[in-house]
Short mmCIF file of C-alpha atoms in Angstrom, two decimals:
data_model
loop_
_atom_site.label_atom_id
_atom_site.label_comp_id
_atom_site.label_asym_id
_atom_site.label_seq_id
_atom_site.Cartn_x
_atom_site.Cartn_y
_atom_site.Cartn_z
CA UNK L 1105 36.00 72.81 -21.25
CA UNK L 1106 37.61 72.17 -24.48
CA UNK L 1107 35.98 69.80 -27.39
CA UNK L 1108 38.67 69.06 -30.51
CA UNK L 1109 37.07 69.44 -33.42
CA UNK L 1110 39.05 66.86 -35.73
CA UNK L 1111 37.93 63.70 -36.71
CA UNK L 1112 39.92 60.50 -35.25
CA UNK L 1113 38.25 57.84 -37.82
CA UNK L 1114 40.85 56.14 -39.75
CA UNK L 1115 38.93 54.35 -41.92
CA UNK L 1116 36.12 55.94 -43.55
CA UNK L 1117 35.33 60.21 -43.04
CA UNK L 1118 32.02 61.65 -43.06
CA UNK L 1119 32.78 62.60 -46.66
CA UNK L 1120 33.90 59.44 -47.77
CA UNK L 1121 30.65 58.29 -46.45
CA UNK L 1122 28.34 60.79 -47.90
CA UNK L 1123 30.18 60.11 -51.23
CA UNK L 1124 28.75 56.30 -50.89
CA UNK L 1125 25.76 56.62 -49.09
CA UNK L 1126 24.53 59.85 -51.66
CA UNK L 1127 24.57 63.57 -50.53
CA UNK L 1128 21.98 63.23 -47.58
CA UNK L 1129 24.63 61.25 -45.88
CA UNK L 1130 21.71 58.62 -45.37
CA UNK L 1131 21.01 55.65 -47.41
CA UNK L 1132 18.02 53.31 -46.97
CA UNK L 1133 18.80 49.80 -48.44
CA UNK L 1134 16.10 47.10 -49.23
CA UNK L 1135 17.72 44.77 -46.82
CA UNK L 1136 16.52 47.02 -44.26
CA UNK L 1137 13.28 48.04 -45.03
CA UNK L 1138 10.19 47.05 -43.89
CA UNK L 1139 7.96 45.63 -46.54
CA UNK L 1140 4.21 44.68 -46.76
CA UNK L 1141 4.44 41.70 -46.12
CA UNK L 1142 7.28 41.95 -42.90
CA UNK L 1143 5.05 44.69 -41.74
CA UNK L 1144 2.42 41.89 -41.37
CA UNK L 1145 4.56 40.03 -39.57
CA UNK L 1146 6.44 40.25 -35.99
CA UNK L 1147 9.62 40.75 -37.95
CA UNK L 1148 11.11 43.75 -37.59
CA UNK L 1149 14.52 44.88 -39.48
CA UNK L 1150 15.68 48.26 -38.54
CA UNK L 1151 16.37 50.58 -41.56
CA UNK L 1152 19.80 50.53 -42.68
CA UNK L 1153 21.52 54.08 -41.95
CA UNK L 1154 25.08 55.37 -42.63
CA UNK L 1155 25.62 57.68 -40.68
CA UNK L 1156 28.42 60.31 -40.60
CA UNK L 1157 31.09 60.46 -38.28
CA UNK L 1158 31.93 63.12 -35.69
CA UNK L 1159 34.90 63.45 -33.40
CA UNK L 1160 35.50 61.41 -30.45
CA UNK L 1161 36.61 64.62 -28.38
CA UNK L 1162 38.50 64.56 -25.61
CA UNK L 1163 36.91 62.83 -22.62
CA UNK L 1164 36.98 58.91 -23.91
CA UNK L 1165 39.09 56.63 -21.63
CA UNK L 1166 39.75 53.11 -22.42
CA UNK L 1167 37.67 52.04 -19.03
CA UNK L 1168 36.09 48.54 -21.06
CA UNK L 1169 33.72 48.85 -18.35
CA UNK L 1170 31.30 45.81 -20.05
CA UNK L 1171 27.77 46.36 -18.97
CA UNK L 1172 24.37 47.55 -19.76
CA UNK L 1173 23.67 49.85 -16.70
CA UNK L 1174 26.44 52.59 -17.06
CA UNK L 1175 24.62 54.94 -14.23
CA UNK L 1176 26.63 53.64 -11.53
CA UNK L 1177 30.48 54.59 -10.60
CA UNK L 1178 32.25 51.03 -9.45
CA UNK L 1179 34.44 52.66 -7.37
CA UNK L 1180 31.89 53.92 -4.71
CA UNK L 1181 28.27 52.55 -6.11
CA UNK L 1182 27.38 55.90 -6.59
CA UNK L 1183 24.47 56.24 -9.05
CA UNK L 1184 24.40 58.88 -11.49
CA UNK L 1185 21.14 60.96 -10.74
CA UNK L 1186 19.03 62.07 -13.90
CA UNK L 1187 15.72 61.48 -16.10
CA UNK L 1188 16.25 57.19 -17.04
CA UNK L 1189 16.68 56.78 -20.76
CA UNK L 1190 17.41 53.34 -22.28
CA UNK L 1191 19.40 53.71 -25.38
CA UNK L 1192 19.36 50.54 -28.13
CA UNK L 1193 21.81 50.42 -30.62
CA UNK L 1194 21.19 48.70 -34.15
CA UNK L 1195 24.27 47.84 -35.97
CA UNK L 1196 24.33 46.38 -39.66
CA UNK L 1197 27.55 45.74 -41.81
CA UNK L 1198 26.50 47.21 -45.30
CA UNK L 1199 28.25 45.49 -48.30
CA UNK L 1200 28.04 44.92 -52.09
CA UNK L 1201 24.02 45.82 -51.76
CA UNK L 1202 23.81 44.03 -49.00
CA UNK L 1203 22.60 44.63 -45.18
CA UNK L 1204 23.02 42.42 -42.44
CA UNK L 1205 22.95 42.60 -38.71
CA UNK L 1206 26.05 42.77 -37.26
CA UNK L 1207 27.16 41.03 -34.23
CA UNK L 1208 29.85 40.54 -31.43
CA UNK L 1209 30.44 44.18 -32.58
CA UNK L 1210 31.95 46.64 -29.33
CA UNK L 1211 29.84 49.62 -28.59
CA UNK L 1212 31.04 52.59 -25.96
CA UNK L 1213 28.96 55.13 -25.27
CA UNK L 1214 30.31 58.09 -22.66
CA UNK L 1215 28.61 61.26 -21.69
CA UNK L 1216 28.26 63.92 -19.05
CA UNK L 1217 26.33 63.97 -16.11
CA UNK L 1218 23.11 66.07 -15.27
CA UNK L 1219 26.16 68.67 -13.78
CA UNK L 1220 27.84 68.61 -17.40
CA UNK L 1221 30.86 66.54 -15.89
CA UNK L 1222 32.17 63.95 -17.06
CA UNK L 1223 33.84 60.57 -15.43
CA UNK L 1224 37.58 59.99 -15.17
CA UNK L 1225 38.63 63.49 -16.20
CA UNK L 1226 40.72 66.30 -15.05
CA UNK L 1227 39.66 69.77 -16.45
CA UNK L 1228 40.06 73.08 -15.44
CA UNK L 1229 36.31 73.00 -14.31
CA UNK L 1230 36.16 69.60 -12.15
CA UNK L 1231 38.63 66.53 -11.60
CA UNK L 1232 36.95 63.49 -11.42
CA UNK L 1233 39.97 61.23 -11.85
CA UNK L 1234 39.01 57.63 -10.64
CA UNK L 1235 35.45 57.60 -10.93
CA UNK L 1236 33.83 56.03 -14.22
CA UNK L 1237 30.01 56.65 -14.08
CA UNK L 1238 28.52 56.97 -17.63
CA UNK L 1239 30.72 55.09 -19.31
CA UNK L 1240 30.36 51.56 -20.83
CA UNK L 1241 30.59 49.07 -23.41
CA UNK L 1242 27.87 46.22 -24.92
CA UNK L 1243 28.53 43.34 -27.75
CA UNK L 1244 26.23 43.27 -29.97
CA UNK L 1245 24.07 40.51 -29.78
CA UNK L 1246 23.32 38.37 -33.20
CA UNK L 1247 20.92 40.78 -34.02
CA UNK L 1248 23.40 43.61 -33.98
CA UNK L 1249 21.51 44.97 -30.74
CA UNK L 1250 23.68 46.58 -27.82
CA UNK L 1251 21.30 48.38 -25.16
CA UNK L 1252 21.92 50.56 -22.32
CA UNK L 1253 20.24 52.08 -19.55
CA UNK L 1254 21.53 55.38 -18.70
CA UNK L 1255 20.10 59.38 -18.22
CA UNK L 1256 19.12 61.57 -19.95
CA UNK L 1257 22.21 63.76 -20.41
CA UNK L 1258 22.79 67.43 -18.59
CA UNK L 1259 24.92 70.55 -20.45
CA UNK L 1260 28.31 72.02 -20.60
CA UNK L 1261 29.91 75.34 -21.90
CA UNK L 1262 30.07 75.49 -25.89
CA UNK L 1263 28.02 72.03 -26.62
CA UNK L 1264 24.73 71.16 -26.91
CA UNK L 1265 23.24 67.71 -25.07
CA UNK L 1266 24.65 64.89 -26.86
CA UNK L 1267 26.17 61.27 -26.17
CA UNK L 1268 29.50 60.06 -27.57
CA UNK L 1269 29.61 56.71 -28.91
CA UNK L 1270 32.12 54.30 -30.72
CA UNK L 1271 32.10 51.12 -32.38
CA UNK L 1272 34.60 48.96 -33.16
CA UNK L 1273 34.29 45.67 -35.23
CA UNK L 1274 35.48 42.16 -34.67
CA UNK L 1275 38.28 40.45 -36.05
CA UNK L 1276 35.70 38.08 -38.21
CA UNK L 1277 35.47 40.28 -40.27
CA UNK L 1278 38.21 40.82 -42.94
CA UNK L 1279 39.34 43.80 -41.79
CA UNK L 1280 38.73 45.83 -38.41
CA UNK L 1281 36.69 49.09 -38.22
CA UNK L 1282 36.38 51.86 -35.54
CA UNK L 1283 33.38 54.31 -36.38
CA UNK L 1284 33.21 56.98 -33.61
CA UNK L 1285 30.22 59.80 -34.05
CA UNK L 1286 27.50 60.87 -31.84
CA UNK L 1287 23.98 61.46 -31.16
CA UNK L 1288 21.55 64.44 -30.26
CA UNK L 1289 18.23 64.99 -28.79
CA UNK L 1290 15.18 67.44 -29.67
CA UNK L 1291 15.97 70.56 -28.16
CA UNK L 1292 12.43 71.57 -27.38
CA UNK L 1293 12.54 67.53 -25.34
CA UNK L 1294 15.95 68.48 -24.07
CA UNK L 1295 13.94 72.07 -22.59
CA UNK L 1296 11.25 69.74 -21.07
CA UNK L 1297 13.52 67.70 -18.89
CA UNK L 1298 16.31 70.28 -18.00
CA UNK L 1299 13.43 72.07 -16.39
CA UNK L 1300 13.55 69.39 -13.46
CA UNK L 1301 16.03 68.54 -10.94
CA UNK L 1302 18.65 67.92 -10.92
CA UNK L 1303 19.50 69.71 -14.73
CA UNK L 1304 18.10 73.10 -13.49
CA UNK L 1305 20.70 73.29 -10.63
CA UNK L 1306 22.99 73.65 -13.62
CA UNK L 1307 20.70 76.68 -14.84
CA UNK L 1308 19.67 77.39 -18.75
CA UNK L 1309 21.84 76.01 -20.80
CA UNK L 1310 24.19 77.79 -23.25
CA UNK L 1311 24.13 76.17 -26.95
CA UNK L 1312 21.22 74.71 -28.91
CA UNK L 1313 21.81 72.43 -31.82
CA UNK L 1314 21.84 74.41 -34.53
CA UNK L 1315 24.44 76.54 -32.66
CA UNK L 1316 26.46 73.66 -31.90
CA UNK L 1317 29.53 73.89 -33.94
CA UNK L 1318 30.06 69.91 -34.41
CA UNK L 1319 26.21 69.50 -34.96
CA UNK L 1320 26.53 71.40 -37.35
CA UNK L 1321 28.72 68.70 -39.49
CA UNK L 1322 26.15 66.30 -39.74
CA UNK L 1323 24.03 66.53 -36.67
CA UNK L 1324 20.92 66.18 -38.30
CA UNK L 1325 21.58 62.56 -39.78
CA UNK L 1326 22.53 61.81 -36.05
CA UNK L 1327 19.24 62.65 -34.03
CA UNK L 1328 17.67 60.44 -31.31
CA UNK L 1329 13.21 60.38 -31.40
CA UNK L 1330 13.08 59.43 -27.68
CA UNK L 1331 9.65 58.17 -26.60
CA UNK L 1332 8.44 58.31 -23.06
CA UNK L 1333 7.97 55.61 -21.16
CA UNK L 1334 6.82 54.95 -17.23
CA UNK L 1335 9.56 56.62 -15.57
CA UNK L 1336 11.68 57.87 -18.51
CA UNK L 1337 12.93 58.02 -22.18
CA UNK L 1338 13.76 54.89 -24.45
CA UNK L 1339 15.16 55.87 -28.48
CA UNK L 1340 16.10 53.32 -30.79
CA UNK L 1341 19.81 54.15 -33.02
CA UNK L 1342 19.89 52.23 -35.94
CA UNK L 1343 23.30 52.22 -37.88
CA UNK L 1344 25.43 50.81 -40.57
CA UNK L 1345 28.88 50.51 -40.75
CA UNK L 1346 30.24 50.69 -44.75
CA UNK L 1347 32.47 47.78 -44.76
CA UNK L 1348 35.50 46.51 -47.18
#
């Protein structure tokens, strides 16, 4: 498999967001912090992150496929078999000093299966033209909160685990935004659950993050802290988008 390596945002770069957010590529606003007395209360606002973009590669298709539950392929009710994770998005809109939650907002995620193979595609390695398992879209809700319940991503050739994700603004607000990055999971978790079916039919994967050459632009601001639940994995994404 092939992975472009060029960025497809056309709004704001990774560098023009590291020049705003300061060189971490990470800012933490008082909007979005907790403070004494929220942490007293059942009020919770999620930090507010930039985070840098990454490139959209080369498996997104247009499916809008709206819904929550992206394990299983419409075309045949085939589910997706893998380790559950729920995935919860946080978007704000960070402006002038400001940090809000950002709703009606269109979030995709797409990733492999526990195989490495991806929906909809034909590659030299599998053609799975047709079917659209793993894929999806959610609105953010007035809270800026678009959840999914998915799996815990498998491996392919030259990448480490990682989930593709894009979000793309309304048109209430004055201008429209795409933001397209993705996120990455502890490799010593990642070792953990590849070591059960059905990742180990794929065998011992090839590239850890550090090895990953598009982790390596940013990858660290872009890590998942999954925590286990009953049957699975939930993480929590908080990000902001920078605005006109």
């Amino acid at each position: 498999m092939s992975e472009e390596r060029l960025s497809t945002q056309p709004h704001y770069s990774r560098r023009e967001a590291l020049a705003w957010a300061g060189a971490s590529g990470v800012i933490w606003l008082m909007a979005g912090a907790r403070t004494s007395t929220q942490a007293a209360s059942d009020t919770f606002h999620p930090p507010c992150l930039v985070r840098p973009a990454q490139t959209e590669g080369p498996y997104f298709i247009e499916e809008r496929l709206h819904r929550s539950d992206i394990r299983t392929d419409p075309a045949n009710g085939t589910v997706a078999a893998g380790t559950p994770l729920t995935l919860t998005f946080h978007v704000s809109r960070s402006h002038a000093g400001t940090c809000q939650p950002l709703s009606d907002t269109l979030v995709d995620i797409w990733h492999c299966d526990a195989k490495g193979v991806y929906s909809d595609v034909h590659d030299a390695g599998f053609d799975t033209t047709g079917q659209k398992f793993l894929r999806g879209y959610q609105m953010t809700d007035t809270q800026g909160i678009a959840r999914f319940q998915t799996i815990y991503p498998g491996w392919y050739p030259i990448r480490t685990v990682h989930i593709h994700f894009k979000i793309r603004t309304a048109p209430m607000i004055r201008r429209s935004y795409e933001f397209t990055s993705q996120v990455y999971f502890p490799d010593a978790l990642t070792d953990y659950v590849h070591r059960a079916l059905p990742y180990s039919l794929n065998g011992r994967r090839r590239v850890r993050n550090h090895h990953d050459f598009i982790f390596r632009d940013g990858g660290e601001h872009l890590m998942l802290e999954p925590s286990e639940t009953n049957n699975g994995y939930t993480a929590t994404f908080p990000i902001a988008l920078v605005t006109p």
